[in-house]
Amino acid sequence: MRIAAVAVIAALLVWRFRQAEGSFANFVFTCFLTGALYAGLAVLTRRLLAPLVGLTAFIAVIYATSYVKYQATTFVLHAWDFVYYFGAWGEIASWWSGRPLALAIAITGLVLLFVGTWLVWRREPATIARTLSLPVCALLIGATVYTAQARGERPHMLFNFPDWHWSSFLISFEESFEAIRRGGLIEAAPQNAPHPFVRSACTPATKPPHIILIHEESVGPPSLFPQIKYDPALDSLFKSFDGQMHKMRVETFGGGSWLTESSVLLGLSSQFFGGMKHFIQFFTAGHLRDTLPFALRDCGYRTTMFYPAFKGFFGNAKFFETIGLDEIFDRKAQGAKTDWESDRFYFDNAIAEIGRHVGQSKKPLFVYIQTMSAHWPYDIAFQPKIEVPGGGPGTPPQISEYLRRLAMARIDYDHLKAELAQRFPNEQFLIVQYGDHHAMPVAELYGYKDQDDVKDMTFAPDSPAMTTYYGVDGVNYTPPPLPQIDVVDVGYLGAILLEEARLPMPASWRERLRLMNVCGGRYYDCPKRDEVLAFHRRLIDSGLLPKY
């Protein structure tokens, strides 16, 4: 009877995993990992049915909780949630509101976990010999390790998948333990900082320029790749007011824009967050006091963002709303039909808002614009009726399409500058733009194929594949000279922006500029790593950055 019950429950679990745990490779991995957990419990208890009832009930609770969390935040359950949400019972309770079925499953699972397991435990004798259960457990652990390798690295957007609830929860323990081992979300010096940062008032001597920061999605200078044949007119998109192209080292390729976005807004390297780097925005939301928008607000700026997706994409709504942005114009607010519009669409929306602002307020305005025209996919033509040059003869088709989009981006950027000059002759503008990462077709230049997954691509930090650019322009405004450093890491861009605007800087941002010069433009692999880690410790001890 026990064996029959075990077989039925195991079959139901396998069926559920096949339905809800993604790819076949991940399904197999999930089955073996769950089997190893069950075998471990059998070794400890010397029982067959009781540990399986308890484990199954626990899985049901995880599925229900992960489901309601995803519905509320677009993120499935992560082991770090036990740290992040500790004490936030009101927010956790709000997840379950209006989801009675999930609540019923969770309550039933909890009852089975404690009451059901206890009843089965009382009736089931401990008869399983460890000489049998131990070898089985060892075999299942070995199979788990093997299938984990066959499964490969997890997709970087795994925790935004509306399923994979159980396996993603289990694998999240590895990076959570890593964070505990290093002492927090971000790596920092272990000792207390002797001199916490003190926030000071920002009172510009004269009215500062309006600032437009442009996140150029999937854009990088083609001049970094001599084998690409392209229209040289494209080069003007990547040059600053001084006629030079300034290179910027990023920390992602082909995707993961939020890593670059986080580095720019927080003035940090995502690499110092280790395996938690893809969750910077989620797990720091509401606990940050040292962001670029906050620094600008302290200087009297109204801060706005023009975002191409719905603002809840990748669970980042709370992040954007708590880092100092006064208003977020997302896809819905901008009236976009899709999240793949031309750069001019976003620029024109921003220009219209600038017009409303200067007509009603004397405050300087910060506008953060994210574009999408150069985003994947590249096997179809973006706005095919627009005739612009692509790649030269022999250029791979997807690279040629990508170059078309860069040509359109250059035209739209010139349009932005011309409109600002014409419509606001009495206003000063500082424009800072940057490429968040290179587009996927660039991987072809390194021998990768169309079918290769970005998670399987590796590039050296100094590779052109990890180098994009930042550009600085002025409209009715002449910025100060830019840093004469060959390549600047993305974490320093916010400090450069503040300096280019001639704003009185908070001490923490002045320290970033000092580190930039001490480290020769490097952040994560700064030769004086101890100084960077001490800087992180000062941020934490100053209450500007959360430890956990």
Short mmCIF file of N, CA and C in Angstrom, two decimals, residues 2 18 59 85 119 166 202 211 219 274 298 334 336 358 379 446 464 482 494:
data_model
loop_
_atom_site.label_atom_id
_atom_site.label_comp_id
_atom_site.label_asym_id
_atom_site.label_seq_id
_atom_site.Cartn_x
_atom_site.Cartn_y
_atom_site.Cartn_z
N ARG A 2 1.93 1.27 0.85
CA ARG A 2 2.81 2.44 0.89
C ARG A 2 3.46 2.68 -0.45
N ARG A 18 6.46 18.30 -15.67
CA ARG A 18 6.50 18.37 -17.14
C ARG A 18 5.63 19.49 -17.66
N ILE A 59 5.99 21.60 -1.76
CA ILE A 59 6.03 22.03 -3.17
C ILE A 59 4.74 22.76 -3.53
N TYR A 85 11.75 40.34 2.40
CA TYR A 85 10.40 40.61 2.86
C TYR A 85 10.20 40.33 4.36
N LEU A 119 0.54 12.66 10.78
CA LEU A 119 -0.33 11.48 10.86
C LEU A 119 0.29 10.29 10.14
N TRP A 166 9.08 25.90 -9.03
CA TRP A 166 9.78 25.06 -8.07
C TRP A 166 11.29 25.04 -8.33
N CYS A 202 22.65 71.12 -2.14
CA CYS A 202 23.12 71.42 -3.50
C CYS A 202 22.47 72.73 -3.94
N ILE A 211 18.77 68.42 -18.34
CA ILE A 211 19.60 67.25 -18.67
C ILE A 211 18.73 66.19 -19.33
N VAL A 219 22.92 49.52 -28.78
CA VAL A 219 23.69 50.36 -29.70
C VAL A 219 25.16 50.39 -29.29
N GLY A 274 27.48 39.79 -7.71
CA GLY A 274 27.63 38.36 -7.95
C GLY A 274 26.42 37.78 -8.66
N ASP A 298 18.03 66.77 -5.38
CA ASP A 298 18.62 67.62 -4.34
C ASP A 298 19.11 68.94 -4.92
N GLN A 334 2.64 57.04 -22.75
CA GLN A 334 3.09 57.66 -24.00
C GLN A 334 2.18 57.34 -25.18
N ALA A 336 1.99 54.49 -26.76
CA ALA A 336 2.70 53.65 -27.74
C ALA A 336 1.87 52.42 -28.07
N VAL A 358 8.71 73.85 -19.22
CA VAL A 358 9.30 75.19 -19.22
C VAL A 358 8.23 76.27 -19.25
N ASP A 379 15.91 39.76 -37.92
CA ASP A 379 15.61 39.03 -39.15
C ASP A 379 14.41 39.61 -39.88
N TYR A 446 32.40 36.84 -33.79
CA TYR A 446 33.21 36.04 -32.88
C TYR A 446 32.99 34.54 -33.08
N PRO A 464 36.04 44.30 -27.56
CA PRO A 464 35.13 45.27 -28.17
C PRO A 464 33.67 44.88 -27.99
N LEU A 482 35.70 66.49 -21.24
CA LEU A 482 35.40 65.14 -20.77
C LEU A 482 36.66 64.44 -20.28
N GLY A 494 27.20 58.22 -14.28
CA GLY A 494 26.39 59.18 -13.55
C GLY A 494 27.21 60.32 -12.97
#
